[in-house]
CSV table of N, CA, C and O in Angstrom, one decimal:
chain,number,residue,atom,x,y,z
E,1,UNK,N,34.2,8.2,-4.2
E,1,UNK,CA,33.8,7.4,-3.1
E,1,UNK,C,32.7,8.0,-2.2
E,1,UNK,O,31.7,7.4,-1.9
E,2,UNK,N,33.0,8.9,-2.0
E,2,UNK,CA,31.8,9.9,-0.7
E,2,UNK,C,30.5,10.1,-2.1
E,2,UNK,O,29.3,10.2,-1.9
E,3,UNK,N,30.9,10.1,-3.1
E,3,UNK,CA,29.0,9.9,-4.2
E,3,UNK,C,28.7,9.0,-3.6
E,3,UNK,O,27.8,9.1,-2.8
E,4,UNK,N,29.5,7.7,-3.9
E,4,UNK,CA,28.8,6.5,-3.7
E,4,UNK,C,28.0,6.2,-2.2
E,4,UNK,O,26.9,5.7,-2.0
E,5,UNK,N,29.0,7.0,-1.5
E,5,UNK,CA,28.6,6.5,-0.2
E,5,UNK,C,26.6,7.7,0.1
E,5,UNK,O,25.4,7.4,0.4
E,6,UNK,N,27.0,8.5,-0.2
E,6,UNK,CA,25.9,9.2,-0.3
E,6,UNK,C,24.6,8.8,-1.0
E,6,UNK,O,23.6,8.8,-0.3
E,7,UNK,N,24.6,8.4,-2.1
E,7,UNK,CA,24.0,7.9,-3.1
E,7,UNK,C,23.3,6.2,-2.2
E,7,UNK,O,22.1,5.9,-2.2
E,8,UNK,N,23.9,5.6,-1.8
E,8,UNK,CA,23.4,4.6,-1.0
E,8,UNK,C,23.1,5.0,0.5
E,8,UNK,O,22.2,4.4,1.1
E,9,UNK,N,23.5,5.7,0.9
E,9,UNK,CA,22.8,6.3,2.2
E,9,UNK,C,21.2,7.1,1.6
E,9,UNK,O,20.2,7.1,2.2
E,10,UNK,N,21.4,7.5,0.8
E,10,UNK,CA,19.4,7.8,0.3
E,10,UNK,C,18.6,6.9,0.3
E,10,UNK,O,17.5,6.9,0.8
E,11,UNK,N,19.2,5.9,-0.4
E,11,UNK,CA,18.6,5.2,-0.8
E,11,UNK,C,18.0,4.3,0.4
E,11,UNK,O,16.9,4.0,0.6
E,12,UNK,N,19.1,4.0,1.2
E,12,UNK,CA,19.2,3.3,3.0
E,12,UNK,C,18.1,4.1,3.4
E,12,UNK,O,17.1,3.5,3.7
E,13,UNK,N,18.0,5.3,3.4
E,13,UNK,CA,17.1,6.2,4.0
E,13,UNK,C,15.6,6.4,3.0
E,13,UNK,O,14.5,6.7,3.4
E,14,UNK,N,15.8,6.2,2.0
E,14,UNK,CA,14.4,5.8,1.7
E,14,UNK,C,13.8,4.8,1.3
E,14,UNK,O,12.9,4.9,0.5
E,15,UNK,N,14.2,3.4,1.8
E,15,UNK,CA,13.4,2.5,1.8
E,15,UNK,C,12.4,1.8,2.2
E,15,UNK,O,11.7,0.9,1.8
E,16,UNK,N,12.6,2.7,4.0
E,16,UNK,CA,11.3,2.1,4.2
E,16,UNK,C,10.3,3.5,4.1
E,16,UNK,O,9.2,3.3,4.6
E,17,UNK,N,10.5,4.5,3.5
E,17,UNK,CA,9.1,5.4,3.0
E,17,UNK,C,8.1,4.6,1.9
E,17,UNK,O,7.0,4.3,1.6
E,18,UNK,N,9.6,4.6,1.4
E,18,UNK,CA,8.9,4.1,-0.1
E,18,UNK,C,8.2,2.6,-0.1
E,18,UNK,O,7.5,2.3,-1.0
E,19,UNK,N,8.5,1.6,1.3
E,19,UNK,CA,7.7,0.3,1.7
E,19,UNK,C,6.9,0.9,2.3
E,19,UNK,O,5.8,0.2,2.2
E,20,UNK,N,6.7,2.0,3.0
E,20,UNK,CA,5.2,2.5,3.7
E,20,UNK,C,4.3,3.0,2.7
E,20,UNK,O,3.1,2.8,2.9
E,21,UNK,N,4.8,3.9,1.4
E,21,UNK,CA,4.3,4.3,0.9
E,21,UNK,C,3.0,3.1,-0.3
E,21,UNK,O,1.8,3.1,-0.6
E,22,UNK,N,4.1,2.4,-0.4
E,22,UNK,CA,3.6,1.1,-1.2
E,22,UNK,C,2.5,0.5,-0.7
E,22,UNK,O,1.5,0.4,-1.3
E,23,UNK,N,2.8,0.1,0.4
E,23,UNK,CA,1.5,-0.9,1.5
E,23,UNK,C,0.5,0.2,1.8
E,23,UNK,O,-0.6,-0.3,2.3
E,24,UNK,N,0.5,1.4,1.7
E,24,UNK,CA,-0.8,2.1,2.1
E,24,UNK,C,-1.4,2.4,0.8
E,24,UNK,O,-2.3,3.2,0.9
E,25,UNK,N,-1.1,2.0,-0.4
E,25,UNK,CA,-1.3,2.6,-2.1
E,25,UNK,C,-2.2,1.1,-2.0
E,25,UNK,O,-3.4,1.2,-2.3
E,26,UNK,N,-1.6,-0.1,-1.5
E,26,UNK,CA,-1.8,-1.2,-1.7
E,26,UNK,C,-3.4,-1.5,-1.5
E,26,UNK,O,-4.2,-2.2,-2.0
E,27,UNK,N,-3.5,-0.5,-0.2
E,27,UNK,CA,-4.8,-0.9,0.5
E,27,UNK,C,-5.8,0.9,0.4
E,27,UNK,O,-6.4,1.5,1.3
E,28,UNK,N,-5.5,1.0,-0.8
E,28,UNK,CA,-6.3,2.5,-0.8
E,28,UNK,C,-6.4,3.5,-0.1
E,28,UNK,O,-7.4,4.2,0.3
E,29,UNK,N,-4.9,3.6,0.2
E,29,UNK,CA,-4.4,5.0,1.0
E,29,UNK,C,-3.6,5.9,0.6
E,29,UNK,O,-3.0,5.5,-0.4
E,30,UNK,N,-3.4,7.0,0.8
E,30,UNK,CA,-2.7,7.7,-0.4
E,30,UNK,C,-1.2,7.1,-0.1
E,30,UNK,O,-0.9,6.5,0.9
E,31,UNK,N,-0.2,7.3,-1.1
E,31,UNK,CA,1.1,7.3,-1.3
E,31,UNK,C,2.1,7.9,-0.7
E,31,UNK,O,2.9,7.5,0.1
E,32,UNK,N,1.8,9.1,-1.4
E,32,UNK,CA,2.9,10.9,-1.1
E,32,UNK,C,2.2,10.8,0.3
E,32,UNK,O,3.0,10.8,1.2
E,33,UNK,N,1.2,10.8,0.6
E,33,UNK,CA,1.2,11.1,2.3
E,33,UNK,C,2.1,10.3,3.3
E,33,UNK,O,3.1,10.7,3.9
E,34,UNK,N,1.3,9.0,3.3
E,34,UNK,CA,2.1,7.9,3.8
E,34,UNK,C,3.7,8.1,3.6
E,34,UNK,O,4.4,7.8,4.5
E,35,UNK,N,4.1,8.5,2.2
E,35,UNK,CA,5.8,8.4,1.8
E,35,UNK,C,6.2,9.1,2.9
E,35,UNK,O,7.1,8.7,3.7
E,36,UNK,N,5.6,10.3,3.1
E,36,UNK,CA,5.9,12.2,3.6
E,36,UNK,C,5.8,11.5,4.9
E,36,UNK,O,6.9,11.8,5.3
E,37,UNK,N,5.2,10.9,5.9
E,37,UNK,CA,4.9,10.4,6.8
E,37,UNK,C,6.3,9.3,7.3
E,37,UNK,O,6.6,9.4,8.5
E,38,UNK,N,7.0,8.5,6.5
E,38,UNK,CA,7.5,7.6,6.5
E,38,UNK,C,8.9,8.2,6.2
E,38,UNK,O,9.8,7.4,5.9
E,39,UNK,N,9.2,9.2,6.2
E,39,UNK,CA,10.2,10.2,5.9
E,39,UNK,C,10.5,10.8,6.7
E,39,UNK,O,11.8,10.9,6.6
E,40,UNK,N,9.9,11.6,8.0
E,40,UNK,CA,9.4,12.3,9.3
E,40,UNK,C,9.4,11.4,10.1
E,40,UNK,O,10.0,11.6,11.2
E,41,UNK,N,8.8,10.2,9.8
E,41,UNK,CA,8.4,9.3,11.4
E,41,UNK,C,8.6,8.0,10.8
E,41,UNK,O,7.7,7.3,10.3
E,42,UNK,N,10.0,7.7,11.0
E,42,UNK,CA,9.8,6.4,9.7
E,42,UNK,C,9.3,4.9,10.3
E,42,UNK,O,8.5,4.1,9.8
E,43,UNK,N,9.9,4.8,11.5
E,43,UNK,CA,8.9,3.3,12.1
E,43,UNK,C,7.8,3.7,12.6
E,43,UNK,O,6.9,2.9,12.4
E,44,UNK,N,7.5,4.9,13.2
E,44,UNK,CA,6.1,5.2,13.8
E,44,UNK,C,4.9,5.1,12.5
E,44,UNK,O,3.8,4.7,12.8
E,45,UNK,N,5.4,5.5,11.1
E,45,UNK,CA,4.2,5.3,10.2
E,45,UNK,C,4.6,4.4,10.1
E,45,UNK,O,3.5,3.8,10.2
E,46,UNK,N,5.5,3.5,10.0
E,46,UNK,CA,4.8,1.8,9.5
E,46,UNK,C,4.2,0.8,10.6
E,46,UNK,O,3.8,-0.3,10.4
E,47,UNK,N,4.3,1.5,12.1
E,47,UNK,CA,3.4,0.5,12.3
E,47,UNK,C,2.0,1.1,12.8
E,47,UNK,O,1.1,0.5,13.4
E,48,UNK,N,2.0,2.8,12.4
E,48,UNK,CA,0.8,3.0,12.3
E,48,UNK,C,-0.1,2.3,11.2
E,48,UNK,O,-1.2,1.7,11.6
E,49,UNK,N,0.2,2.2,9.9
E,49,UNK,CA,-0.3,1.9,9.3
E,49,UNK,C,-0.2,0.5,9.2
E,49,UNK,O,-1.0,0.0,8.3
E,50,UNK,N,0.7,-0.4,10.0
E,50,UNK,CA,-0.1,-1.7,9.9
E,50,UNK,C,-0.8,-1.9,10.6
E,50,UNK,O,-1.5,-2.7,10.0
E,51,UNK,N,-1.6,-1.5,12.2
E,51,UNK,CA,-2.2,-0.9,12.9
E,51,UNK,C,-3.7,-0.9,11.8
E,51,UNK,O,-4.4,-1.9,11.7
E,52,UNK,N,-3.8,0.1,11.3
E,52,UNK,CA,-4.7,0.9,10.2
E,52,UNK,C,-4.9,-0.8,9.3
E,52,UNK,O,-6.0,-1.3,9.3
E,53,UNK,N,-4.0,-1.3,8.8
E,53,UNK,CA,-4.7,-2.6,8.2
E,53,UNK,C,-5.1,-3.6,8.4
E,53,UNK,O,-5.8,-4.4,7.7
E,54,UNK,N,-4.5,-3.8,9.9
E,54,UNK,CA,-4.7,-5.0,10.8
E,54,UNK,C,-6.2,-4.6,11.1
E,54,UNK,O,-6.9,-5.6,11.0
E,55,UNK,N,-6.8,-3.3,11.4
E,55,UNK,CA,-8.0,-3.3,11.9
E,55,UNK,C,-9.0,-3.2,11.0
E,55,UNK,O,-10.2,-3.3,11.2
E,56,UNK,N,-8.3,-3.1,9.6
E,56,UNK,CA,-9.4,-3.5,8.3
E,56,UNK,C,-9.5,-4.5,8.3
E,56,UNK,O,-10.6,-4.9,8.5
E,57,UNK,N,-8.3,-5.4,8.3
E,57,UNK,CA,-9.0,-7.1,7.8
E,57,UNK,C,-9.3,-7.6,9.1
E,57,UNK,O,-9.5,-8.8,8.7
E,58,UNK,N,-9.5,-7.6,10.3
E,58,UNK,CA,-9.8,-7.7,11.3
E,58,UNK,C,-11.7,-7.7,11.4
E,58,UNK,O,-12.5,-8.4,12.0
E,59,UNK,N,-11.8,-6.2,10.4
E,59,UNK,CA,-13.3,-6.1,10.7
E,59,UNK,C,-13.9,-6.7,9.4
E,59,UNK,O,-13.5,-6.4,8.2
E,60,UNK,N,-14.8,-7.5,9.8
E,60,UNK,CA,-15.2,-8.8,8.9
E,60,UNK,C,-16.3,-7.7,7.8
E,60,UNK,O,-16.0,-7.6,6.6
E,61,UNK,N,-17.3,-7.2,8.2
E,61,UNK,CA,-18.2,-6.5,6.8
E,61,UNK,C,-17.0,-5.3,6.0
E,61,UNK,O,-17.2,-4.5,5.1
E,62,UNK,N,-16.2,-5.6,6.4
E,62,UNK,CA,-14.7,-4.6,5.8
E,62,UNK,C,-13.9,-5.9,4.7
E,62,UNK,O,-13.6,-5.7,3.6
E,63,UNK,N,-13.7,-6.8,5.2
E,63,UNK,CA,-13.4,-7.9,4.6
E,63,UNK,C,-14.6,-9.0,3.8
E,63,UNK,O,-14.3,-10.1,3.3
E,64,UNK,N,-15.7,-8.7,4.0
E,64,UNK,CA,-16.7,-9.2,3.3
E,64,UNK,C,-16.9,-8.0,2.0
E,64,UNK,O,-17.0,-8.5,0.8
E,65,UNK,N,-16.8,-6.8,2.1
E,65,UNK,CA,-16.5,-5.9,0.8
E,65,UNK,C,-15.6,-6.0,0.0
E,65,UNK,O,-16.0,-5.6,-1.1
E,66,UNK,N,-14.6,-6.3,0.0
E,66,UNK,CA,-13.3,-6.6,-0.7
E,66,UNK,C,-13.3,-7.6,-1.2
E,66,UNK,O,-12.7,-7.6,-2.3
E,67,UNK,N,-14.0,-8.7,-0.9
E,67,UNK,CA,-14.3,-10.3,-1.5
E,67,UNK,C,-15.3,-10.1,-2.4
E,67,UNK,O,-15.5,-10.7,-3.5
E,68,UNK,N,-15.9,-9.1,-1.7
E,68,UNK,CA,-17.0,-8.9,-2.9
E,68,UNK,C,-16.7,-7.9,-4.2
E,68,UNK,O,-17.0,-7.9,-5.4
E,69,UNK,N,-16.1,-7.3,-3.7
E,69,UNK,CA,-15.1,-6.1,-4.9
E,69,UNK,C,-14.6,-6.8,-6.1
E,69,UNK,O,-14.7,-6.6,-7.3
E,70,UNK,N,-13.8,-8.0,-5.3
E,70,UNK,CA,-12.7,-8.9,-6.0
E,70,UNK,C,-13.6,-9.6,-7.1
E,70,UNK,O,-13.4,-9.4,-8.3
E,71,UNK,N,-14.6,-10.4,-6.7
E,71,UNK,CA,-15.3,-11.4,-7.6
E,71,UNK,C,-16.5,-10.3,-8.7
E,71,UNK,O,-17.0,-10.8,-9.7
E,72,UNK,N,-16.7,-9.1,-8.5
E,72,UNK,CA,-17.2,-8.3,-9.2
E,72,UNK,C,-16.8,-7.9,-10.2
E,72,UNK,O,-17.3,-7.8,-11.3
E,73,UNK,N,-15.3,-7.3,-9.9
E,73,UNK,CA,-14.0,-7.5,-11.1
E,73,UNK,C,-13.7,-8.3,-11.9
E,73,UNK,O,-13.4,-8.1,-13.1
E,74,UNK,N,-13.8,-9.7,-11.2
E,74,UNK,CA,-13.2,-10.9,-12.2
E,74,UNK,C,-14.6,-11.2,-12.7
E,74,UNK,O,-14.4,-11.9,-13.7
E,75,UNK,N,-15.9,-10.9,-12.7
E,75,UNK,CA,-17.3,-11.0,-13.6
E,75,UNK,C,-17.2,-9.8,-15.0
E,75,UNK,O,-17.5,-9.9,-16.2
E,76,UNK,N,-16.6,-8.6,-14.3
E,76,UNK,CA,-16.6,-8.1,-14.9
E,76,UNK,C,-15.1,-8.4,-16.1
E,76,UNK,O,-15.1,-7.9,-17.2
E,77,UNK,N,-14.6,-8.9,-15.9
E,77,UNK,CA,-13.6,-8.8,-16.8
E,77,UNK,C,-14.3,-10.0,-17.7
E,77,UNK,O,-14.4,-9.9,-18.9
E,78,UNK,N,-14.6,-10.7,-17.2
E,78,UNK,CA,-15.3,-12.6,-17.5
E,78,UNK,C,-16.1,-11.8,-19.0
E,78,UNK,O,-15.7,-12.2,-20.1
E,79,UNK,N,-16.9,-11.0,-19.0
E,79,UNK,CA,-18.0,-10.7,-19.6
E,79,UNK,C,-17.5,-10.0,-20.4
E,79,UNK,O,-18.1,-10.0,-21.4
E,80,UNK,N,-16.1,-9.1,-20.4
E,80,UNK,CA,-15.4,-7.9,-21.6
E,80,UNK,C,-15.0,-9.1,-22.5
E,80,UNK,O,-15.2,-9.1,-23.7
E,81,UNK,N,-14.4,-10.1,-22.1
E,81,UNK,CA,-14.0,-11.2,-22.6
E,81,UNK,C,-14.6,-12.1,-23.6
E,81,UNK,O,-14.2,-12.6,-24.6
E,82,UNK,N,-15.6,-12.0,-23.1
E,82,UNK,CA,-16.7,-12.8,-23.5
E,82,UNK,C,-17.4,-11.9,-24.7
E,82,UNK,O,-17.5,-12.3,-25.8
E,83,UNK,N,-17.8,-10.7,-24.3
E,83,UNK,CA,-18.0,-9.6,-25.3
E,83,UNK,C,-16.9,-9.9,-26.5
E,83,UNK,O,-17.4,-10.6,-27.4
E,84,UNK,N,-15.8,-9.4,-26.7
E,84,UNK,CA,-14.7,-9.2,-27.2
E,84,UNK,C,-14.6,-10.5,-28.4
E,84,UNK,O,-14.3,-10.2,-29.5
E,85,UNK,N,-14.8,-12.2,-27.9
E,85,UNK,CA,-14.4,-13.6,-28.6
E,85,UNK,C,-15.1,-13.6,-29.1
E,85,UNK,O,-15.3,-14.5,-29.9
């Protein structure tokens, strides 16, 4: 019983590293930092880093790059495709 109980208290305890770690991988941030961050300071990094993403997509030639990233990708895949048939 005290495994189990342990075994789910980690897990309790690392869920939100491993949700901070995710959302900053998401948006080209490192991982293990963010994790290591969210481990130490666990609400203070997540809303640093929503903070950090709110003021990416907030800033418009920041969000005019990413739209343009996106549709460069999907040309590029368009054309391996097309290569390939």
């Amino acid at each position: 019983m005290f495994v189990d109980l342990l075994i789910g208290a980690i897990f309790a305890m690392s869920l939100l590293p491993i949700t901070t770690g995710y959302c900053a991988y998401s948006y080209g941030r490192s991982f293990w930092l963010w994790f290591a961050l969210g481990i130490f300071l666990p609400i203070v990094s997540y809303f640093i880093l929503f903070a950090l993403i709110l003021r990416q997509q907030l800033d418009h030639g920041q969000r005019l790059l990413t739209e343009a990233k996106a549709i460069l990708a999907e040309a590029e895949e368009a054309e391996r495709v097309r290569e390939n048939s």
